[in-house]
GROMACS .gro file of C-alpha atoms in nm:
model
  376
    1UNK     CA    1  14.937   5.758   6.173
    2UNK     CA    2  15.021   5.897   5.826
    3UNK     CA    3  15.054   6.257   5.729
    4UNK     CA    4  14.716   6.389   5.704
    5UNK     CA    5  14.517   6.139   5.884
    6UNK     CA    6  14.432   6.113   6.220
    7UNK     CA    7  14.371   5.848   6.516
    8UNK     CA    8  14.118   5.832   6.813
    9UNK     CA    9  13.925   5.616   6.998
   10UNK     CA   10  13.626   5.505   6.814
   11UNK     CA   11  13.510   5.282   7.154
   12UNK     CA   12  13.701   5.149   7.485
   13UNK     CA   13  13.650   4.930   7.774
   14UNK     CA   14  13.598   4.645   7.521
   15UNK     CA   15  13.632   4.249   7.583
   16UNK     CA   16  13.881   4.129   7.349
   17UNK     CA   17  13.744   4.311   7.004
   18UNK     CA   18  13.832   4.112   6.749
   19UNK     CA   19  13.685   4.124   6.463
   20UNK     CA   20  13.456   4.402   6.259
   21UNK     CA   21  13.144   4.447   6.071
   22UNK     CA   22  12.993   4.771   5.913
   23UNK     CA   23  12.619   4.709   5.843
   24UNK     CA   24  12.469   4.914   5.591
   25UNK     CA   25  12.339   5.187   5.799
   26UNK     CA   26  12.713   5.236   5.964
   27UNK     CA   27  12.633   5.045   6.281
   28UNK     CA   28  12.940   4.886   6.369
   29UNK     CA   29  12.950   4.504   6.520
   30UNK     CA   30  13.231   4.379   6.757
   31UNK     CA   31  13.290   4.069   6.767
   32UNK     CA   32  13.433   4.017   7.172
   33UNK     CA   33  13.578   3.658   7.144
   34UNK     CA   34  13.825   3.475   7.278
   35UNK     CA   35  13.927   3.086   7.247
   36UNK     CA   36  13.700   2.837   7.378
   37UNK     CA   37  13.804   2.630   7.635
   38UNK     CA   38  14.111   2.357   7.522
   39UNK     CA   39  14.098   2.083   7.722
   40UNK     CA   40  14.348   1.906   7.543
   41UNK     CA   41  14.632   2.175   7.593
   42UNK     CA   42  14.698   2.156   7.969
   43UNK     CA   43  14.762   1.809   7.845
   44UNK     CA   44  15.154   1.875   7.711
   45UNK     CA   45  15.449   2.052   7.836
   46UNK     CA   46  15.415   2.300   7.508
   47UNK     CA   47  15.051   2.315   7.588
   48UNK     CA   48  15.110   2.465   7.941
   49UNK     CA   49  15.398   2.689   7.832
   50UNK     CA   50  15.215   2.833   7.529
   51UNK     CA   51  14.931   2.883   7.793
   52UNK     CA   52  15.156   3.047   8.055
   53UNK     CA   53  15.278   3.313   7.746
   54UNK     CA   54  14.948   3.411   7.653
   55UNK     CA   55  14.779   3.490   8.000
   56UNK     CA   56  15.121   3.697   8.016
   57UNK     CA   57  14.964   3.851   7.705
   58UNK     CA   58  14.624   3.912   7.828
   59UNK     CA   59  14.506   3.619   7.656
   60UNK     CA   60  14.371   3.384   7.889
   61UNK     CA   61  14.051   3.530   7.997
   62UNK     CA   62  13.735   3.365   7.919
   63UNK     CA   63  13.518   3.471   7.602
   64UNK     CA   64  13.266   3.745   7.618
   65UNK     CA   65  13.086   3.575   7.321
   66UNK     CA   66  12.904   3.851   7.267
   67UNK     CA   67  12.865   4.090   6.937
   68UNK     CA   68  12.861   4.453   7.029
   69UNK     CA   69  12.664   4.702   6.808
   70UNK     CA   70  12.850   5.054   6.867
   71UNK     CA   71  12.665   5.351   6.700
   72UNK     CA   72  12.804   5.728   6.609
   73UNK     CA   73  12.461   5.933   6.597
   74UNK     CA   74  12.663   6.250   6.632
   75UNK     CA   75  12.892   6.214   6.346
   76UNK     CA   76  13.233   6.319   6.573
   77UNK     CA   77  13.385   5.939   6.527
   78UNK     CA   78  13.332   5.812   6.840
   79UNK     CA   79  13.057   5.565   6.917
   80UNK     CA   80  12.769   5.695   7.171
   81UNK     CA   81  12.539   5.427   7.173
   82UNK     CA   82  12.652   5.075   7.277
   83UNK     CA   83  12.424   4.781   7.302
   84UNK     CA   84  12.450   4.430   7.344
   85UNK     CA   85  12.360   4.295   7.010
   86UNK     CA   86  12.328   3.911   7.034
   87UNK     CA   87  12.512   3.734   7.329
   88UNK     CA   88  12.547   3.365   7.428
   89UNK     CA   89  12.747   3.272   7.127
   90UNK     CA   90  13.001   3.065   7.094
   91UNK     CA   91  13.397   3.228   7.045
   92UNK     CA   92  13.248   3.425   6.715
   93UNK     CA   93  13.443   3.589   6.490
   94UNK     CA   94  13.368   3.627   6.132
   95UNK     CA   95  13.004   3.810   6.042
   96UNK     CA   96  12.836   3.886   5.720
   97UNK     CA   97  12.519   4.050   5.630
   98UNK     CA   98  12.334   3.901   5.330
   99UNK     CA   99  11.960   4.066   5.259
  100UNK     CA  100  11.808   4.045   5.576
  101UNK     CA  101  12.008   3.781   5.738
  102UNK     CA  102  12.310   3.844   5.943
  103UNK     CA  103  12.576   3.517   5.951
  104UNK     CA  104  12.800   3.475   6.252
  105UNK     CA  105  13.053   3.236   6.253
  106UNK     CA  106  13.143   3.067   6.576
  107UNK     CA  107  13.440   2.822   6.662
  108UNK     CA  108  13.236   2.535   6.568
  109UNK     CA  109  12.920   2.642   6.345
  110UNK     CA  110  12.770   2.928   6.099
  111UNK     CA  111  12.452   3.066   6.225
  112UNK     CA  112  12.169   3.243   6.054
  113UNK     CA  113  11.966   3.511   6.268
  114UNK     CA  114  11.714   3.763   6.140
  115UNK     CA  115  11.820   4.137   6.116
  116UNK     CA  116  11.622   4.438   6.013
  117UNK     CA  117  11.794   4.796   5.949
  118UNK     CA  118  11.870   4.965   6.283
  119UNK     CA  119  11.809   4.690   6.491
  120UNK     CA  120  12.036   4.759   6.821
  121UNK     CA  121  11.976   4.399   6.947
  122UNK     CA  122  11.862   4.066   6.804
  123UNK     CA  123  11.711   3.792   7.035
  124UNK     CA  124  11.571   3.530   6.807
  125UNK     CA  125  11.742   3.171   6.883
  126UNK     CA  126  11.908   3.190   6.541
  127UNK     CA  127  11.962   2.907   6.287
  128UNK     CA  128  12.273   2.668   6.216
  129UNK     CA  129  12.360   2.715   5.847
  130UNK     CA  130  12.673   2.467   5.870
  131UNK     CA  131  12.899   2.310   6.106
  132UNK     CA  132  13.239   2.367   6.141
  133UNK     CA  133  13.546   2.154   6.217
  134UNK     CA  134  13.557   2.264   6.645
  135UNK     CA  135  13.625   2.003   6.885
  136UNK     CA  136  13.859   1.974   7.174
  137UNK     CA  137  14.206   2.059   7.035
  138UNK     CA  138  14.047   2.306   6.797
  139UNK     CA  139  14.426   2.471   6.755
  140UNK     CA  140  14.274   2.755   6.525
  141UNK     CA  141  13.962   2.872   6.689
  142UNK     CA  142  13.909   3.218   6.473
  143UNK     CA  143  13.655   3.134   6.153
  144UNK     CA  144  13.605   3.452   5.948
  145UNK     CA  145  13.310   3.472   5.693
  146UNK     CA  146  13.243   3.654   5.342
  147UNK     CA  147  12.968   3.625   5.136
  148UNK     CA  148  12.971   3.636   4.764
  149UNK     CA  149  12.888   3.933   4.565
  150UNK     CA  150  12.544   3.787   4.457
  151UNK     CA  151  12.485   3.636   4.832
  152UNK     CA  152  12.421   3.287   4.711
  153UNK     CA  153  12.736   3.181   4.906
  154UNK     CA  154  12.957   3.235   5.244
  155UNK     CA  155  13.373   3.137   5.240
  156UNK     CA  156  13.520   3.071   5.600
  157UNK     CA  157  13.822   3.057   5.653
  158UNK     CA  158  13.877   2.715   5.867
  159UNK     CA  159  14.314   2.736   6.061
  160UNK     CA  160  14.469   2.384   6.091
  161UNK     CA  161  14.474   2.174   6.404
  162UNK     CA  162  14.842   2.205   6.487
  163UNK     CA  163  15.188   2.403   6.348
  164UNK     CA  164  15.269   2.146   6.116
  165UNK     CA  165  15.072   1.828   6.090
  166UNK     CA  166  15.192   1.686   6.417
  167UNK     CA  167  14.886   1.532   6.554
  168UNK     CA  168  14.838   1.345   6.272
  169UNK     CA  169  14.616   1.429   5.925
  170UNK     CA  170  14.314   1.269   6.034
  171UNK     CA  171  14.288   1.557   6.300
  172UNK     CA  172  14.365   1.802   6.021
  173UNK     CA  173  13.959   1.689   5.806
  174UNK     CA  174  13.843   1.992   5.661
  175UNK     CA  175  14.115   2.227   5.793
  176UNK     CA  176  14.397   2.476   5.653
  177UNK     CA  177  14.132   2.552   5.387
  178UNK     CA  178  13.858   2.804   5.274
  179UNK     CA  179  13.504   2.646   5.265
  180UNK     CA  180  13.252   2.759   5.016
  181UNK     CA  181  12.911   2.671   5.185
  182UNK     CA  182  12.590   2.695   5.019
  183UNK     CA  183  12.347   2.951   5.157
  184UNK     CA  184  12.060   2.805   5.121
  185UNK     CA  185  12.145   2.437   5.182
  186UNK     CA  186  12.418   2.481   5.417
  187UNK     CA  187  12.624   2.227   5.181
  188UNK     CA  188  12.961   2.270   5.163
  189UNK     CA  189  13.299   2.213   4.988
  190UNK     CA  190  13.659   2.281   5.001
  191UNK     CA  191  13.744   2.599   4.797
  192UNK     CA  192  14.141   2.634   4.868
  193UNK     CA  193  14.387   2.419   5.063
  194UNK     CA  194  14.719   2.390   5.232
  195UNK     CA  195  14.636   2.723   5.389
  196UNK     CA  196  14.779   2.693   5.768
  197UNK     CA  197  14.584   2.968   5.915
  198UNK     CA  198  14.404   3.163   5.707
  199UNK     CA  199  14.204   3.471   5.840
  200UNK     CA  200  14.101   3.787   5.676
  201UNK     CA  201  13.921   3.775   5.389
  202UNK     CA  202  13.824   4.064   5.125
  203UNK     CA  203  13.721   4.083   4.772
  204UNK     CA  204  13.978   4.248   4.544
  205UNK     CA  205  13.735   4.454   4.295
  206UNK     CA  206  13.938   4.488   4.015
  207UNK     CA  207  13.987   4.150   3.936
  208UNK     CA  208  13.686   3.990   4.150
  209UNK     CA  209  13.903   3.760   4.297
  210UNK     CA  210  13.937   3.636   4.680
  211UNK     CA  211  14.233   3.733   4.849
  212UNK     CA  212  14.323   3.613   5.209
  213UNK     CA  213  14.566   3.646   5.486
  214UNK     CA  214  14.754   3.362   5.641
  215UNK     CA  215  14.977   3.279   5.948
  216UNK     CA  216  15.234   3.091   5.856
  217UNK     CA  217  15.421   2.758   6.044
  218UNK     CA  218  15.606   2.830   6.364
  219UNK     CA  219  15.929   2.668   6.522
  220UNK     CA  220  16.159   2.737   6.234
  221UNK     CA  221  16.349   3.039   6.384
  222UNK     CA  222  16.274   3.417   6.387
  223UNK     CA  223  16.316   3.497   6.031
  224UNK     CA  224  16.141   3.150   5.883
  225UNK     CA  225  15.852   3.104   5.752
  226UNK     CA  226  15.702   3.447   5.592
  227UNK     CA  227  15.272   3.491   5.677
  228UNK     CA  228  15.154   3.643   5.373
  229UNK     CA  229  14.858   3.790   5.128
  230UNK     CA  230  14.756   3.579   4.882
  231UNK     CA  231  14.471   3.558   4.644
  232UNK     CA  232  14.299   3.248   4.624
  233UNK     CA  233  14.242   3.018   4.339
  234UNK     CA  234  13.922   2.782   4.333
  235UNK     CA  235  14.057   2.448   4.411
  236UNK     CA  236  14.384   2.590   4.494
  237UNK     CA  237  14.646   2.415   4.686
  238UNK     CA  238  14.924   2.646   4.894
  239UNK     CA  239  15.156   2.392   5.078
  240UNK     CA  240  15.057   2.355   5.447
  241UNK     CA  241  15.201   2.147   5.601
  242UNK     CA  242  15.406   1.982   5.338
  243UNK     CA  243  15.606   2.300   5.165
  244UNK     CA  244  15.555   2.635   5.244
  245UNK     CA  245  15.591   2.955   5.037
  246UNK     CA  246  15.515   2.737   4.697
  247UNK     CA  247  15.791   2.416   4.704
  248UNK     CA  248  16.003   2.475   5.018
  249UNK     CA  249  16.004   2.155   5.174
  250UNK     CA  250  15.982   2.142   5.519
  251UNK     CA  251  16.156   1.801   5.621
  252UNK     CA  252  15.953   1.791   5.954
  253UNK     CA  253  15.637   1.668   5.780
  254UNK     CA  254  15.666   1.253   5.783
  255UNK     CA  255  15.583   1.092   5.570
  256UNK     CA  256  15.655   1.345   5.277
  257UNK     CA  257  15.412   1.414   5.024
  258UNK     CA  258  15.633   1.518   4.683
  259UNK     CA  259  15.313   1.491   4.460
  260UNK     CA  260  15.133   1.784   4.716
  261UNK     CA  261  15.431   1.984   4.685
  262UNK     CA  262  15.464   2.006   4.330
  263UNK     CA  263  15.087   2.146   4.367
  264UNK     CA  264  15.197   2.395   4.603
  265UNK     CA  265  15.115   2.762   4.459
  266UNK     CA  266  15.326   3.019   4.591
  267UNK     CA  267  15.141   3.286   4.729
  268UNK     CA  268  15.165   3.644   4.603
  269UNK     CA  269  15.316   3.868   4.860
  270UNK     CA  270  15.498   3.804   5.175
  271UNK     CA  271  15.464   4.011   5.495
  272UNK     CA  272  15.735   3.901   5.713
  273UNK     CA  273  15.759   3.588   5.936
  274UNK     CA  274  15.544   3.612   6.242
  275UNK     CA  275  15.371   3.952   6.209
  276UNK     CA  276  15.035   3.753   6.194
  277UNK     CA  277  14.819   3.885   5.936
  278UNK     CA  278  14.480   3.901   6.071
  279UNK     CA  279  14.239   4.183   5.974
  280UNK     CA  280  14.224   4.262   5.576
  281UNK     CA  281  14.015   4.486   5.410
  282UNK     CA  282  13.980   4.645   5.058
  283UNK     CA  283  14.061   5.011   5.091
  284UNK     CA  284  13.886   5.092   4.810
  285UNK     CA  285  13.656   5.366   4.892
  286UNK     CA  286  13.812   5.465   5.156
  287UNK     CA  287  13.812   5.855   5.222
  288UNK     CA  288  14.159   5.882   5.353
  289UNK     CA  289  14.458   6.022   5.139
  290UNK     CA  290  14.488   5.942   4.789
  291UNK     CA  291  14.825   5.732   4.878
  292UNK     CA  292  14.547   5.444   4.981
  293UNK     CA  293  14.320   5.474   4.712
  294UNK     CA  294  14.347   5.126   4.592
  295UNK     CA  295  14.466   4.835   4.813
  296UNK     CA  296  14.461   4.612   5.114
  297UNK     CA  297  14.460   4.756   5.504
  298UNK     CA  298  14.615   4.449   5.668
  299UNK     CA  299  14.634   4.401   6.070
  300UNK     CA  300  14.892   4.245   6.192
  301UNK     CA  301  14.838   4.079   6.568
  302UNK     CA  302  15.240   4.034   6.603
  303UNK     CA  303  15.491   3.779   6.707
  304UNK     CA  304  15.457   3.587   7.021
  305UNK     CA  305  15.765   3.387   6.973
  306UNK     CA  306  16.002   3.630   6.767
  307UNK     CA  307  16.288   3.817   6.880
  308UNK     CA  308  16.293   4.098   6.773
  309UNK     CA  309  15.906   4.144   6.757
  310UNK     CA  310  15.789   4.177   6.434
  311UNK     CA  311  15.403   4.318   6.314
  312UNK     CA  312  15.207   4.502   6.572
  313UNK     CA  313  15.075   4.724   6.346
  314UNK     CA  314  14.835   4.779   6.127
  315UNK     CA  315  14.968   4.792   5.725
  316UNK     CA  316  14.853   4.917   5.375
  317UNK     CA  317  14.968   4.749   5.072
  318UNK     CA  318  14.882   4.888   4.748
  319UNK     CA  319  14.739   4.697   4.455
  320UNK     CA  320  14.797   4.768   4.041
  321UNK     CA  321  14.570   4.546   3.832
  322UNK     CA  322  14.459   4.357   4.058
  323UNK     CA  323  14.789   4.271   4.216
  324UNK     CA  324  15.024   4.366   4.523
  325UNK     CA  325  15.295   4.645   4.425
  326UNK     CA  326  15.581   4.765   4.596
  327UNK     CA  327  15.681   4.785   4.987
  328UNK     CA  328  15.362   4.823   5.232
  329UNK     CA  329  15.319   5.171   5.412
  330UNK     CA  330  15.278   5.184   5.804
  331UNK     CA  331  14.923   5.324   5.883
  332UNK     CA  332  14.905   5.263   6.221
  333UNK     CA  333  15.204   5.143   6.469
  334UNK     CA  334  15.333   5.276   6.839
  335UNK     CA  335  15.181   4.932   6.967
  336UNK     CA  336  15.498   4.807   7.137
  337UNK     CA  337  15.678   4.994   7.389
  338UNK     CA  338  16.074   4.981   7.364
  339UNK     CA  339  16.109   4.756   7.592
  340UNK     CA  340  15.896   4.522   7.343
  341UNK     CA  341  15.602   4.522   7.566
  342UNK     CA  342  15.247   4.543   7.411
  343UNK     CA  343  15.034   4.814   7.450
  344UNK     CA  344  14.800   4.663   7.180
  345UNK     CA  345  14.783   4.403   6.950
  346UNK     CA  346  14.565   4.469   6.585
  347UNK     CA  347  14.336   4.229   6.469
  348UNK     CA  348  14.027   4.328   6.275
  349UNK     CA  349  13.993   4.593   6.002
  350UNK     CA  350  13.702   4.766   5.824
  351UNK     CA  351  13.562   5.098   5.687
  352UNK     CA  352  13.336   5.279   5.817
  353UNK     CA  353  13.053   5.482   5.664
  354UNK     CA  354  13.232   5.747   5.629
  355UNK     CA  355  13.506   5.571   5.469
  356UNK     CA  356  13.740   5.584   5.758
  357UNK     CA  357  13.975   5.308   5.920
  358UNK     CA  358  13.869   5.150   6.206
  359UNK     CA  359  14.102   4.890   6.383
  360UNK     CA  360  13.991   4.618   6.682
  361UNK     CA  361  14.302   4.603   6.923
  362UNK     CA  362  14.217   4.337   7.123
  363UNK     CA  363  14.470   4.394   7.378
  364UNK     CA  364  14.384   4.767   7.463
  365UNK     CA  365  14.047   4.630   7.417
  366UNK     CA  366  13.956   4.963   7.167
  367UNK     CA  367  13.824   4.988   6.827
  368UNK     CA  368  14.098   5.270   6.739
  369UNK     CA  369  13.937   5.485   6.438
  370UNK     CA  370  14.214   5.651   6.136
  371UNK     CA  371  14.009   5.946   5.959
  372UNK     CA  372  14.153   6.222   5.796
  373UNK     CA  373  14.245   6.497   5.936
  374UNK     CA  374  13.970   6.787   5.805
  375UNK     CA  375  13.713   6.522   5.907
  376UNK     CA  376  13.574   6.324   6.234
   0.00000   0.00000   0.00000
């Protein structure tokens, strides 16, 4: 970690921590997920080769689908109380806390379930808000949430069905796109588009605007297509799966779509192909050194098709008005051996209370916590 911060174990002995969620009180949720069953991918020749690489990876167990409430009563940054929050859910990811309602997204649905400050578990059934497009291929799996500033309204982030369109668009209804979905009705519509995967989501407070991180095609070579952090417009259109990176055709996509393309916004920064973007979070308020004042803290989950291996690592990228400036900063790495074996792979990223960093590595299965270095 950088000069002057840091790193330790905030919790182990986790089931594939994914994703993050600081409630108000600095209870931290841990969202242990993993993809629902596929029945469709034993199906193909890719399917079962894809599948063979990932249980290499550690990737082929069967979902916890549980949220984890860790809790620091000491103060020394590392969670002593532990408590199974809400179980029997379905491969959750994305959660967001609006009044007294906490919002989980599953694979396939939001849900709605009652929470009161310094609850350690929640057992009520829970309510479905809106569904979400699941089903058997269900390529994408991971739905992340945000609500709006004045709570009236949750984004999710909703990956495409394939790499690029090749099971058809009818299989592709509602997907590669950011839904805005009513709170209180549970209506929805699309806010952005022609996003392949998107993921993280955070609020960029200068500006106000949404900014995302997305997971770019696949199958192109090592160094094609760059993932990247983008902010997104309202009724925005980025490419997928006609063009990528703004206009960049890619031929592979019959029949083209030339009046799409000329749509096609280019996003604002690019982070490499294959380093899969996943966690993002404002660092704003963050108490770590003054070099990450005012930015993004992006985790990147890392190639599984790239030689040489690219992400792994968790990033900070600093913002100027509202935009992206300048090369981004390592803030966490030594995730890959030399030998380009992983020893962790980051996905989700928040702040703590206390302003630290805290990373889900759902590979080491710990939530790995970057503080400064006066401070626990």
């Amino acid at each position: 970690s950088p000069p002057g911060t840091r790193v330790a174990a905030f919790a182990t002995g986790l089931d594939h921590p994914r994703w993050l969620f600081v409630l108000p009180n600095g209870d931290v949720l841990v969202a242990e997920s993993n993809a629902p069953p596929k029945p469709e991918d034993g199906k193909s020749i890719k399917g079962w080769v894809m599948g063979l690489v990932m249980k290499r990876a550690g990737a082929a167990v069967p979902s916890a689908n549980r949220i984890t409430l860790l809790r620091d009563t000491d103060g020394d940054g590392v969670a002593d109380v532990r408590s199974n929050f809400l179980e029997g859910l379905n491969s959750p990811f994305g959660m967001a806390l609006i009044g007294n309602s906490l919002y989980i997204a599953n694979t396939d649905a939001v849900m709605q379930f009652p929470y009161a400050a310094g609850d350690i578990a929640i057992t009520a059934p829970g309510k479905k808000v809106a569904d979400l497009p699941g089903g058997p291929i269900n390529h994408h799996w991971t739905k992340n949430i945000i609500s709006s500033t004045d709570g009236t309204k949750l984004y999710a982030t909703v990956g495409s069905n394939s790499n690029v369109g090749e099971r058809g668009m009818a299989a592709e209804a509602g997907r590669a796109a950011i839904w805005e979905i009513d709170t209180k009705t549970g209506s929805h519509r699309v806010f952005a588009s022609g996003l392949r995967n998107p993921n993280g989501l955070a609020w960029e407070p200068a500006s106000g605007a949404l900014w995302t991180v997305v997971n770019e095609r696949d199958e192109l070579g090592s160094d094609l297509v760059p993932d990247y952090l983008t902010s997104v417009r309202d009724a925005g259109f980025y490419g997928w799966p006609y063009s990528y990176y703004g206009q960049n055709i890619d031929t592979r996509v019959q029949p083209p779509r030339p009046d799409l393309v000329a749509k096609a916004i280019a996003p604002d920064y690019a982070l490499g192909p294959h380093t899969a973007p996943l966690g993002l979070v404002s660092s704003v308020g963050t108490s770590l050194p003054a070099t990450f004042a005012n930015g993004m803290f992006i985790g990147q989950h890392g190639s599984w098709n790239r030689r040489p291996h690219s992400g792994y690592k968790v990033i900070y990228v600093a913002f100027e008005n509202g935009r992206p400036v300048g090369m981004p900063i390592d803030v966490l790495s030594g995730f890959l051996s030399p030998e380009g074996n992983a020893f962790g792979r980051p996905v989700g990223v928040a702040l703590d209370k206390k302003g630290a960093l805290l990373v889900a590595d759902d590979v080491g299965n710990v939530v790995w916590r970057v503080s400064t270095s006066r401070q626990p």
